[in-house]
Coordinates of C-alpha atoms in Angstrom, one line a residue:
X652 CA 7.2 13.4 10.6
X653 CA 7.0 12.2 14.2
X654 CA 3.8 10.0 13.3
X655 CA 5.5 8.1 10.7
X656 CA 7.5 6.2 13.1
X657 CA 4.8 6.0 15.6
X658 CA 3.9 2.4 15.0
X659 CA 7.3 1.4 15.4
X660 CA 7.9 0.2 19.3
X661 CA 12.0 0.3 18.8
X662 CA 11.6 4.1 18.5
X663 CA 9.6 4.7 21.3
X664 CA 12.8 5.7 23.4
X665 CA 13.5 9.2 20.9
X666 CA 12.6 12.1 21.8
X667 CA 10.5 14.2 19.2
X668 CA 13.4 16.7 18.7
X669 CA 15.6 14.0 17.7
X670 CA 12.6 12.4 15.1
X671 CA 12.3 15.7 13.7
X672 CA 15.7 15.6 12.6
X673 CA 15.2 12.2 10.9
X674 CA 15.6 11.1 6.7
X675 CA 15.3 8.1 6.6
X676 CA 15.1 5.1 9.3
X677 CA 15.0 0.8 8.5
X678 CA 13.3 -1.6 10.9
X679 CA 15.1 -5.3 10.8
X680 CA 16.3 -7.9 12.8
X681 CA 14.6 -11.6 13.4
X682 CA 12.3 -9.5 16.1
X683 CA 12.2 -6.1 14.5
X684 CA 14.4 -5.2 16.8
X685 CA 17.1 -3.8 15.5
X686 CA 16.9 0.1 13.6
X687 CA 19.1 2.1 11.4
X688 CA 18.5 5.8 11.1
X689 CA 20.4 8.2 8.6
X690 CA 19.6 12.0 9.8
X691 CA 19.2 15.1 7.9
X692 CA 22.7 16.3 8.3
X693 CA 23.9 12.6 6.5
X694 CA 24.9 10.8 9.8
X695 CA 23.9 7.5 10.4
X696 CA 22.8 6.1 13.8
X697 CA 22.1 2.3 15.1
X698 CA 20.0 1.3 17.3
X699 CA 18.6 -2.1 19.0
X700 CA 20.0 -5.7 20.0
X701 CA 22.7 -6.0 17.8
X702 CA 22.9 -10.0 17.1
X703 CA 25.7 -10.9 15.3
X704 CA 27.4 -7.4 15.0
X705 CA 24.8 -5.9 12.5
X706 CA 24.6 -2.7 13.9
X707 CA 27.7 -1.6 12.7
X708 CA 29.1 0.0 15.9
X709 CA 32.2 -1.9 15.9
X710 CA 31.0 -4.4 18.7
X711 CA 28.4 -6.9 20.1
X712 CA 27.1 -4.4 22.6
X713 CA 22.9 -3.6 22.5
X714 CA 22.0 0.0 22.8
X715 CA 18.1 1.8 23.5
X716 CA 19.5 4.9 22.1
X717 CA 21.2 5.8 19.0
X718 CA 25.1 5.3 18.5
X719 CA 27.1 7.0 15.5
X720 CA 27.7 4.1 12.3
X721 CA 31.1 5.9 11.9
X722 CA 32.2 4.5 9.0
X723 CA 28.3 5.7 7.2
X724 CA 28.7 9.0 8.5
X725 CA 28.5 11.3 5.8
X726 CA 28.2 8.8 2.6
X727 CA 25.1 10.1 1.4
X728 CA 23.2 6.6 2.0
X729 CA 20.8 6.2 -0.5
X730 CA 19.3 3.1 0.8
X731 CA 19.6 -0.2 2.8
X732 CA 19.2 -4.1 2.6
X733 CA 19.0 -6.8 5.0
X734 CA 18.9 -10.9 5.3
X735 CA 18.4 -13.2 8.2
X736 CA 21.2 -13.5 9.8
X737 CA 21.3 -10.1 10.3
X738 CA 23.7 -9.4 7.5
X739 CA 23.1 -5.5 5.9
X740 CA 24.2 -3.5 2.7
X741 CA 24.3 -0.1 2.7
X742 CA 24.0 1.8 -1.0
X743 CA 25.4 5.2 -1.6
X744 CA 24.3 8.1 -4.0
X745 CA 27.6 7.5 -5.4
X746 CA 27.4 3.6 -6.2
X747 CA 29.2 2.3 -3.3
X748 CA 28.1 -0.8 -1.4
X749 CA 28.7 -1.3 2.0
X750 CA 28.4 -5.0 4.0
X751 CA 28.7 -5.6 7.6
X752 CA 26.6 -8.6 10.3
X753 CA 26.1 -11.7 9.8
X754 CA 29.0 -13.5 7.8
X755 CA 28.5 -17.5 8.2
X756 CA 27.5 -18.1 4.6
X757 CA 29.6 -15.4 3.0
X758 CA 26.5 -13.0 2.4
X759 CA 29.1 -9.6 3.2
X760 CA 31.1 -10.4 -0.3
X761 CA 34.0 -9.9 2.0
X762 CA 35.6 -13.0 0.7
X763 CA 35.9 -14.3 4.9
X764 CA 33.1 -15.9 6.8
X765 CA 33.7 -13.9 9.8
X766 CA 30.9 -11.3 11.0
X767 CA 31.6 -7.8 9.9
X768 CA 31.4 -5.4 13.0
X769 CA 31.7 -2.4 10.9
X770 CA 30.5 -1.4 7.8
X771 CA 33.5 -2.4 4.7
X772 CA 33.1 -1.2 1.3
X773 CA 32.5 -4.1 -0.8
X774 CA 35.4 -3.6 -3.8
X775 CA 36.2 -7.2 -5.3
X776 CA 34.2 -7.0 -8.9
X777 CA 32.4 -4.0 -7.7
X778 CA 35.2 -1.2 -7.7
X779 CA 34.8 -0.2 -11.2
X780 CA 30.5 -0.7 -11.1
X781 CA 28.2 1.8 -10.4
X782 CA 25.5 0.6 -8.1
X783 CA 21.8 1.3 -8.1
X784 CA 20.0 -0.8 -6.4
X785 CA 20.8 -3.7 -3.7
X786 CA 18.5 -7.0 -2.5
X787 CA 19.1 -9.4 0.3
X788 CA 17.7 -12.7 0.6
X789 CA 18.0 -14.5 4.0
X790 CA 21.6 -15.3 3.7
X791 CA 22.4 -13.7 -0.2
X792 CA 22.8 -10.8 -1.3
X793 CA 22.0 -8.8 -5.0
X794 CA 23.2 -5.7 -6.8
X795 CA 22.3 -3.8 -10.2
X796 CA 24.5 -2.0 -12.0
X797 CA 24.0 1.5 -13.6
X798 CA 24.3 -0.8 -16.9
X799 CA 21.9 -3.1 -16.0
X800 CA 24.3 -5.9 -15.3
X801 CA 23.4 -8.2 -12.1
X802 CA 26.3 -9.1 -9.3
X803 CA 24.8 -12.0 -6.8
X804 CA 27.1 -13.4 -3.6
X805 CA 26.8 -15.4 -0.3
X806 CA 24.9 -19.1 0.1
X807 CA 24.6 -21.1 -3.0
X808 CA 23.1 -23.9 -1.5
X809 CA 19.5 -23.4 -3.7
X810 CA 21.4 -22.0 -6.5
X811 CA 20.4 -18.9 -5.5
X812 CA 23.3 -16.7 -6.3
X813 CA 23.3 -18.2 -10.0
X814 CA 26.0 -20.7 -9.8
X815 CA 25.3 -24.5 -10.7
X816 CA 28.0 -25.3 -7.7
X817 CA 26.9 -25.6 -4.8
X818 CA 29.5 -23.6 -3.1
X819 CA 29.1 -20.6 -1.2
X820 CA 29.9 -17.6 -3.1
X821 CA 32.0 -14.6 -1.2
X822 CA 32.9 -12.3 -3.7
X823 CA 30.0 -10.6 -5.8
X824 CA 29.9 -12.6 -9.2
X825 CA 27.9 -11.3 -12.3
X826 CA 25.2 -13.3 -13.6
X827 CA 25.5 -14.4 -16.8
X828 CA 23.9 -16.9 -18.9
X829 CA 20.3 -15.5 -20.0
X830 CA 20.8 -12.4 -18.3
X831 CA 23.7 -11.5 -20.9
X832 CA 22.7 -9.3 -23.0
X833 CA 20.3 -7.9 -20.9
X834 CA 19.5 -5.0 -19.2
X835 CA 17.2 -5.7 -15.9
X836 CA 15.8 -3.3 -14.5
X837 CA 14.2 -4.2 -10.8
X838 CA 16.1 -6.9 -8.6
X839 CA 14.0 -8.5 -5.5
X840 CA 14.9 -11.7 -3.2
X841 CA 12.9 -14.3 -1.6
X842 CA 14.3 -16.8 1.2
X843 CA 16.7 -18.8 -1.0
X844 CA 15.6 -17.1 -4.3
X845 CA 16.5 -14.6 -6.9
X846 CA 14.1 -12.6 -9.3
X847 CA 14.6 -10.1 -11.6
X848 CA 12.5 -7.6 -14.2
X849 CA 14.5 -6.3 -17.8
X850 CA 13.7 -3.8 -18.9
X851 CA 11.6 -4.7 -21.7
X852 CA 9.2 -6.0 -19.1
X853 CA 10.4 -9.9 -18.6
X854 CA 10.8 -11.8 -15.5
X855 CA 13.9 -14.3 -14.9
X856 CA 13.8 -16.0 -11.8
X857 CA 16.6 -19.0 -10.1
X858 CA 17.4 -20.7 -7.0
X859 CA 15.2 -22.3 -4.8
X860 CA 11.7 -23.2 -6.5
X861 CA 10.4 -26.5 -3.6
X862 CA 6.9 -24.6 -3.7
X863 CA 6.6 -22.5 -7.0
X864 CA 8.3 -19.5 -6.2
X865 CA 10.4 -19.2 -9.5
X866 CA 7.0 -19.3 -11.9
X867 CA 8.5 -21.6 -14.2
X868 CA 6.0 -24.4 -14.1
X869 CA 7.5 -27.1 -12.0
X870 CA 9.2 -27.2 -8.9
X871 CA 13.3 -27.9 -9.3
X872 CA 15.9 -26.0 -8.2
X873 CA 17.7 -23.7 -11.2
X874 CA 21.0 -22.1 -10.9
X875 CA 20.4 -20.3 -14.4
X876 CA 18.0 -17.2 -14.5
X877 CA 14.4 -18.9 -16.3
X878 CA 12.2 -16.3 -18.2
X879 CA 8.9 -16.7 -16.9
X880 CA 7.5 -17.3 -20.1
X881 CA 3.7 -17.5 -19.0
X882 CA 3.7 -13.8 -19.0
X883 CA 5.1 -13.3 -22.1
X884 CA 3.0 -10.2 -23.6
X885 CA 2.8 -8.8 -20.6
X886 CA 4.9 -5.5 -19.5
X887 CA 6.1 -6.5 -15.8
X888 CA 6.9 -2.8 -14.2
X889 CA 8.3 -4.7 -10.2
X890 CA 8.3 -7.8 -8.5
X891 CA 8.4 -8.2 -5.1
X892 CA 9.6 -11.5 -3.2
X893 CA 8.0 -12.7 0.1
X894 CA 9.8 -15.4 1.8
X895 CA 8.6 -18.2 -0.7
X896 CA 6.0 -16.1 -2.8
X897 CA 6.0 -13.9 -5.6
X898 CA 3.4 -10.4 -6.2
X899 CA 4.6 -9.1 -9.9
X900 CA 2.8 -5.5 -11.1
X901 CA 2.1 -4.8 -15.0
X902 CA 2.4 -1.5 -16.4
X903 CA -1.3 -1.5 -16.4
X904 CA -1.9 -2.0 -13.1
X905 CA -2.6 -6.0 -13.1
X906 CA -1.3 -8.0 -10.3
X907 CA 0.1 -11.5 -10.8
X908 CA 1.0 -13.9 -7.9
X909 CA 2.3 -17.4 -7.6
X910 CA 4.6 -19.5 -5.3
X911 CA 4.3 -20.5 -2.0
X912 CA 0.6 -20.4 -0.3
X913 CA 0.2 -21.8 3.2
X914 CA -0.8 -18.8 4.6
X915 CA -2.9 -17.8 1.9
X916 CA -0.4 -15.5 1.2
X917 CA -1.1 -15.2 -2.9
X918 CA -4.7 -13.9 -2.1
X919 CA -6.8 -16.4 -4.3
X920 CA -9.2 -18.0 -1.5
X921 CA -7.5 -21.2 -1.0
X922 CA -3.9 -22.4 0.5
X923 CA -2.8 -24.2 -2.6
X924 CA 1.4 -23.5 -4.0
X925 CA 1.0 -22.4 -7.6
X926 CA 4.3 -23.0 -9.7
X927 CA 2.9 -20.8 -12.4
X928 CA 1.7 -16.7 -12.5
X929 CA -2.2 -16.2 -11.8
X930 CA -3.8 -12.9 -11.9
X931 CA -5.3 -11.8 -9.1
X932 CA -8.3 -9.8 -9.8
X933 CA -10.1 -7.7 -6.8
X934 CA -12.4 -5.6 -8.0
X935 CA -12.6 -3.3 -4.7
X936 CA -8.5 -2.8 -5.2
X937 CA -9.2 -1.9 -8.8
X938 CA -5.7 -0.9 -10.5
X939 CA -3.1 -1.7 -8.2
X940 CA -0.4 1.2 -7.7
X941 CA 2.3 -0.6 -5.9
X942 CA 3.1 -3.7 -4.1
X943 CA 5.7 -5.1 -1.0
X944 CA 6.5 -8.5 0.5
X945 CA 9.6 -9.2 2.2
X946 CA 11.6 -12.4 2.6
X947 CA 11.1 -12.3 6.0
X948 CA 7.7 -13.0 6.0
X949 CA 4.3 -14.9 4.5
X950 CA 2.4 -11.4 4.2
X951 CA 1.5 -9.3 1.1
X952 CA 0.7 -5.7 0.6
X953 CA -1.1 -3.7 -2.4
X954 CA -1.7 -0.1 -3.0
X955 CA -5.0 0.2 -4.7
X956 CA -6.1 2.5 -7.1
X957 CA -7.5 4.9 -4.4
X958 CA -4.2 4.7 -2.3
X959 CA -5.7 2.2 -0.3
X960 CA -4.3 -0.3 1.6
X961 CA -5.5 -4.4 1.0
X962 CA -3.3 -7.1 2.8
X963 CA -3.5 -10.5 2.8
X964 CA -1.5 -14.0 3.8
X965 CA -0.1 -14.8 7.9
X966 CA -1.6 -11.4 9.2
X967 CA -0.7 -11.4 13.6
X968 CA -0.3 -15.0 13.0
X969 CA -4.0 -15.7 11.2
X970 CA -4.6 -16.9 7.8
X971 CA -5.6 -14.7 5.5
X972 CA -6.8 -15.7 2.1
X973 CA -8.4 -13.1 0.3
X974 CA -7.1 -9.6 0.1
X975 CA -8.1 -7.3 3.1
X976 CA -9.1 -3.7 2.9
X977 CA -7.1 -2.4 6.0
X978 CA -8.5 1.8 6.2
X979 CA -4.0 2.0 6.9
X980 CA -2.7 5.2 5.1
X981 CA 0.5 4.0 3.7
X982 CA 2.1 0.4 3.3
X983 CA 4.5 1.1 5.7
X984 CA 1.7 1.0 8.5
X985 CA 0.4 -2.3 7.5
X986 CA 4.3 -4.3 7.5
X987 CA 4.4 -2.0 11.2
X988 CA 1.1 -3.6 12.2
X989 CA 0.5 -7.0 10.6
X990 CA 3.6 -8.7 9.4
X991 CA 5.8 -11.5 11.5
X992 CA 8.2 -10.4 12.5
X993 CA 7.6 -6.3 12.6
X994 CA 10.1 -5.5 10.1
X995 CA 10.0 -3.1 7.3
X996 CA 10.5 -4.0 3.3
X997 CA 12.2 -1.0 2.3
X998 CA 13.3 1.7 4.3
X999 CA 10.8 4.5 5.4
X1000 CA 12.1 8.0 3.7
X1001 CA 10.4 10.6 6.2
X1002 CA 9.1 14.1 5.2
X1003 CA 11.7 16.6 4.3
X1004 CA 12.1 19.7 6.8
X1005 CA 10.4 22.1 4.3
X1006 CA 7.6 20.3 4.2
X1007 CA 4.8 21.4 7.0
X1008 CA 1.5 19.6 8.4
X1009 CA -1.5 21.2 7.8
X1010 CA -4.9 20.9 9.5
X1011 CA -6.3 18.5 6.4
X1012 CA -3.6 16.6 6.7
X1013 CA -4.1 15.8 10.7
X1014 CA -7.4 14.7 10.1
X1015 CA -7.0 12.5 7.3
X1016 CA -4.4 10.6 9.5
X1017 CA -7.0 10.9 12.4
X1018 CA -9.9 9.1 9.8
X1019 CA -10.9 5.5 11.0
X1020 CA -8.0 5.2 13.5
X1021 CA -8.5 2.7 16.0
X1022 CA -5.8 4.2 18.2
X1023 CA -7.6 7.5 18.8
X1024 CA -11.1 6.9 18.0
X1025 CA -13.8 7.4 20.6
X1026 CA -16.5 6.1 18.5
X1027 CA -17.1 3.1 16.7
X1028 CA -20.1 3.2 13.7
X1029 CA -20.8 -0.7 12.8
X1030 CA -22.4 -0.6 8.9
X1031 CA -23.4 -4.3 8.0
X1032 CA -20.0 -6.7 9.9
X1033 CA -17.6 -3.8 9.2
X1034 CA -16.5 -1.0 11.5
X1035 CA -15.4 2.5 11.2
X1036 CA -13.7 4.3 13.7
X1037 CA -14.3 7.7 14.3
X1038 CA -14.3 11.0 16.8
X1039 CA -17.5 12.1 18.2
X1040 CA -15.9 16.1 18.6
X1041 CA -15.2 15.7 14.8
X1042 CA -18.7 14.3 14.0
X1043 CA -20.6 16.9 15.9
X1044 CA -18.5 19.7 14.9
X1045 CA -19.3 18.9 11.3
X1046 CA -22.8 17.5 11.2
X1047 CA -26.2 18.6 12.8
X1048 CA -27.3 15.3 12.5
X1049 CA -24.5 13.7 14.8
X1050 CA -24.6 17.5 16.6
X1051 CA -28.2 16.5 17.5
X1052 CA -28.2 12.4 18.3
X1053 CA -24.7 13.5 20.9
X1054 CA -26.0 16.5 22.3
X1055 CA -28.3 14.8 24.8
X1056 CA -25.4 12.8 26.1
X1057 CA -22.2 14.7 25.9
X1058 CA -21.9 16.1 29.7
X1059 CA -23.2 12.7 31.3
X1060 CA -21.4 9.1 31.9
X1061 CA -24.1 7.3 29.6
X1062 CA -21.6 8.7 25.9
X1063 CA -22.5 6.8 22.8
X1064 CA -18.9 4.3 22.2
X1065 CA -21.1 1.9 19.7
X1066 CA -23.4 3.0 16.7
X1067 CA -25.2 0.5 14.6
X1068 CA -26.3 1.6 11.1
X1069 CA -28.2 -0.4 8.9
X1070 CA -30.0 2.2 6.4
X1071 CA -27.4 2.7 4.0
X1072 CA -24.4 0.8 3.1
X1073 CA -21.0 0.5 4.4
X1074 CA -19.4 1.5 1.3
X1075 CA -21.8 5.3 0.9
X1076 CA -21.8 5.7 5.0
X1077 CA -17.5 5.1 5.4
X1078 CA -17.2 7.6 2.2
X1079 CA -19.7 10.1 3.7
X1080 CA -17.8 10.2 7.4
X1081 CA -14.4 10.4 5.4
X1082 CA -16.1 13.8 3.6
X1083 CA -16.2 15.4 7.4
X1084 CA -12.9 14.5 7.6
X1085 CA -11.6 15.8 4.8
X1086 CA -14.2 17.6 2.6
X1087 CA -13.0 15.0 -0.5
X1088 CA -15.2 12.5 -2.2
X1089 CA -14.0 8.9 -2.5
X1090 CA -16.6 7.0 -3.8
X1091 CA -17.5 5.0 -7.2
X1092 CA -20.1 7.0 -9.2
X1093 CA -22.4 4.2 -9.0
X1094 CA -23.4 4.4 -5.3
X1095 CA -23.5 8.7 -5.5
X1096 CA -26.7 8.0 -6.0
X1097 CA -27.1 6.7 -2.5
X1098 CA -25.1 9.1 -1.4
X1099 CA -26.8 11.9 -2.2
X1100 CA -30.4 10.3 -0.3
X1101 CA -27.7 9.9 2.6
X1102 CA -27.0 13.9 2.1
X1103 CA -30.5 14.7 1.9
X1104 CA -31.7 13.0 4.7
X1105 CA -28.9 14.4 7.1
X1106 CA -29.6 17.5 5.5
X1107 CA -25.8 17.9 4.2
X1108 CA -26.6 20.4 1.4
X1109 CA -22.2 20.8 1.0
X1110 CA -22.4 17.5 0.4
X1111 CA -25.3 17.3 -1.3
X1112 CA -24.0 19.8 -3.9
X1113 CA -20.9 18.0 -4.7
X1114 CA -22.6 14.6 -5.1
X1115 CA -24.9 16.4 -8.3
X1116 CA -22.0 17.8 -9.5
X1117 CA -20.5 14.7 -9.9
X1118 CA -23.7 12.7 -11.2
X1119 CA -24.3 16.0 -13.8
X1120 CA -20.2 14.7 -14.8
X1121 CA -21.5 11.2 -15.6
X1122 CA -25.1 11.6 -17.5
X1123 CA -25.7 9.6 -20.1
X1124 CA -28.8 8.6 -22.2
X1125 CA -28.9 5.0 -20.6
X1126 CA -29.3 6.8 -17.0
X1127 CA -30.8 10.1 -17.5
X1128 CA -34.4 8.9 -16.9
X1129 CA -33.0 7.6 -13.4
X1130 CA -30.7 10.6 -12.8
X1131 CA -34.3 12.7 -12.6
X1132 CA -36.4 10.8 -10.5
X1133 CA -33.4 10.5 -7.9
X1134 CA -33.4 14.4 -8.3
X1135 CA -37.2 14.2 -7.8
X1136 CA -37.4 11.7 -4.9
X1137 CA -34.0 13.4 -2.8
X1138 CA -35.2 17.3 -3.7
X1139 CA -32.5 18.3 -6.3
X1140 CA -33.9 21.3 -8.1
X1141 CA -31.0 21.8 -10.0
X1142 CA -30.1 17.8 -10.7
X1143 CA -34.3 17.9 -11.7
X1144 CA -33.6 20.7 -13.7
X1145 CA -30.3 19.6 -15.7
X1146 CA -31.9 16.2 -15.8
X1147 CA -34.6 17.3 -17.9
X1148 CA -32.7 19.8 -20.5
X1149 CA -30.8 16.9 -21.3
X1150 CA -33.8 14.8 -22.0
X1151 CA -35.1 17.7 -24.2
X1152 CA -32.3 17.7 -26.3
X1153 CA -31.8 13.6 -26.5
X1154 CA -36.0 13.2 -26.4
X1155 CA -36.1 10.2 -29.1
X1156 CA -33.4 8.1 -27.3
X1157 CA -34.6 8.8 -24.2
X1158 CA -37.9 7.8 -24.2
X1159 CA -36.4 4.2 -25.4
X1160 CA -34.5 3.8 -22.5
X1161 CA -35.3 0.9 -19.8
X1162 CA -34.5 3.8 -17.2
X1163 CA -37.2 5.9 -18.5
X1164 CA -39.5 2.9 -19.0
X1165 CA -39.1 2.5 -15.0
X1166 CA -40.2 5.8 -14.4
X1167 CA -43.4 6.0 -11.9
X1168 CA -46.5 6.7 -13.6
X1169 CA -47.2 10.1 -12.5
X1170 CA -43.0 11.1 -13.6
X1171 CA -43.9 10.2 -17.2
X1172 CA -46.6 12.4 -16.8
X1173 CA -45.2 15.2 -15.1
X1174 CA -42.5 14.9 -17.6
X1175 CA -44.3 15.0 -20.8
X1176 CA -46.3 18.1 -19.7
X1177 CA -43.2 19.9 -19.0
X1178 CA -42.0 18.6 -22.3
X1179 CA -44.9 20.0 -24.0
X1180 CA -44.9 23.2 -22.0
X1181 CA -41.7 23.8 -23.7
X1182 CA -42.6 23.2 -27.1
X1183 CA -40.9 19.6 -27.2
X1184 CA -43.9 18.2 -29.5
X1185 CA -44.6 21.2 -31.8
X1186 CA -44.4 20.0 -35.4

């Protein structure tokens, strides 16, 4: 979809016909600069400066608009990699790797040190390997076989391709030693190093390691892959690589960081390198659902266990040291946005053609966007951004406090809020967005007062459905006077069955012992109305 791409200044020159047509597209280059785009119909375009020939258009020559990748036409590209030089790989469906750019420190596998203008199937040790997955480092390259097995090339000088010469390395070489008998699973690279998960869930790292970034405890260089043994007991599922930094994911959802940390960029509140893993626990993120870094850069990315976005580390240049809740939409929007240079991780696969936009779906993307927002709502020191049409279309309360002002030059832009907190309010303008409830159960409660006194009786309805969903004994007591104080007949009402049929707990509870004096003795009599205290 157009939008996907819209945060992505080298694409500004398309046209929207031409986006529509687009699978996939990769942002790269020491500027983000530089673009490749493989269409729906399998043809590869370039676009951008084109330093050192990495376009793959056969010359030197910069282009605004796209030019054919000839030689990619048709391949069925399954995805791309990129270092620093430029140098790129190109991976097919079938297992074919491509290698064209940057060339100085034999990073193409070519066997030369010239610069590639074209893209050349990389054959020597690969011819007879399927590949699945590729990795570049600044100036080295990765790829895993169908098997498992690991092939690393191009500059050697941090060990980095697994040799214990320090040699540059122009044909792609297996890696042996630990990695022998076996099977990894997940290949990443940072600046000068290499890292890799197996598939029983271990993590064997070489190359350069001046700050940390190979997890081994110490700081020397190691041309043989180390197991990270500190996580031993601990199913890795991906590791990512940032230029000198590590993010590794369990299978649980529990994230791990270590290596470099100038920039703050392993999230733990200080700027101190760690040479060993150290979980990094955020309780907003909760379980974390996926991760990104790229060697490019000092910044790193989490999904959390609402699909939210948290970054953290050199954000525009500033120092971030504790993970970030950004209100972005996909992780694609936050490297667009925050990362130095603009590039992207991974390449962005865009909606397929049968897929269509619906109204939802346009104003979930429209939800606290900066961009388009007419109205900013300040709860406590954060901000939401919002649409005053939106708001008063689906509120009386905001329908009432904008009327007044709509059809003169004195608008509402700023709204302070201070009654409820940012957490209940950013959840409850998200529900006029998109009708869903995001929210931890243990602020419904609030958000059901907010309901009430907005008089949002939609809301209000799904917010005691989803506090009947989490009654217990412990909270029951509370549960009713909530219903009492907010007018919930039917929370009230299921409150006190359940009490009825739970009476001799209940009673004992600290919730119902913090029940107002005249609730204890509303409730009894209703009790007794009902024959709770026959014997």
């Amino acid at each position: 979809m157009s939008w996907d791409l819209k945060n992505w200044p080298i694409f500004s020159f398309l046209d929207l016909n031409y986006v529509s047509k687009i699978h996939m597209a990769l942002v790269y280059g020491n500027f983000g600069n530089e673009a490749l785009i493989v269409t729906k119909d399998k043809m590869v375009y370039a676009i951008g400066s084109n330093t050192s020939g990495c376009l793959g258009t056969g010359d030197t020559y910069n282009t605004l608009y796209p030019r054919r990748v000839e030689e990619l036409c048709g391949k069925d590209i399954k995805t791309f990699a990129y270092g620093k030089g430029p140098h790129v790989l190109a991976l097919t469906e079938d297992g074919k790797v491509y290698s064209w750019g940057h060339n100085s420190h034999c990073e193409l596998g070519n066997i030369s040190a010239s610069q590639g203008l074209i893209p050349m199937l990389v054959t020597k040790n690969l011819c007879n390997e399927f590949i699945i997955d590729i990795a570049c480092g600044s100036h080295h390259s990765l790829a895993l076989t169908i098997e498992g097995k690991v092939y690393a090339w191009g500059e050697n000088t941090s060990r980095q391709v697994g040799s214990s010469v320090n040699v540059n390395e122009g044909t792609p070489m297996k890696v042996n030693s630990t990695l022998t008998d076996k099977r990894v699973v997940c290949i990443s690279c940072g600046q000068s190093s290499s890292m890799v998960v197996t598939d029983n869930g271990e993590i064997y790292s070489w190359g350069c390691n001046e700050v940390g970034q190979l997890g081994i405890g110490n700081y020397a260089n190691h041309a043989n892959p180390c197991k990270i043994t500190t996580l031993i007991g601990i199913t890795i599922e991906k590791v990512v690589c940032g230029y000198a930094h590590v993010l590794a994911l369990s299978n649980t959802g529990v994230l791990y960081v270590w290596g470099g940390n100038y920039c703050g960029q392993l999230g733990l509140g200080m700027k101190t390198n760690i040479c060993n893993p150290v979980q990094l626990i955020v309780q907003e993120m909760g379980r974390v659902l996926d991760i990104a870094a790229s060697h490019y850069s000092h910044i790193s990315i989490a999904m959390g266990e609402r699909n939210q976005i948290f970054m953290w580390g050199e954000c525009l240049g500033q120092s971030i040291t504790i993970p970030m809740l950004t209100g972005l939409r996909c992780i694609h929007d936050a490297f667009a946005r925050y990362a130095s240079p603009n590039v992207m991780h991974q390449p962005l696969i865009l909606h397929g053609e049968e897929e269509t936009v619906g109204l939802i779906d346009c104003f979930k993307e429209a939800f606290n966007d900066q961009a388009t927002s007419d109205l900013v709502i300040q709860i406590q020191e954060e901000f939401i951004y919002v649409h005053k049409t939106v708001l008063m279309i689906r509120c009386q309360y905001f329908r009432t406090i904008f009327s007044k002002t709509l059809n003169t030059n004195n608008q509402k832009k700023f709204i302070k809020h201070h009654k409820f907190s940012y957490n209940v309010y950013k959840a409850f303008l998200r529900y006029l967005y998109t009708d869903e409830l995001d929210l931890h159960p243990e602020n419904m409660q609030e958000l059901l007062k907010l309901a009430n006194t907005y008089s949002e009786n939609q809301l209000k309805k799904q917010c005691i459905q989803k506090m009947k969903e989490g009654i217990t004994v412990e909270n029951v007591a509370l549960l009713y006077s909530i219903a009492i104080e907010n007018n919930a007949k039917e929370l009230e009402e299921y409150c006190f069955k359940f009490a009825l049929n739970h009476m001799t707990a209940i009673v004992q509870t600290a919730s119902f012992a913090n029940l107002n004096e005249n609730m204890i003795k509303n409730f009894i009599i209703k009790a007794a109305q009902t024959g709770a205290f026959k014997t």
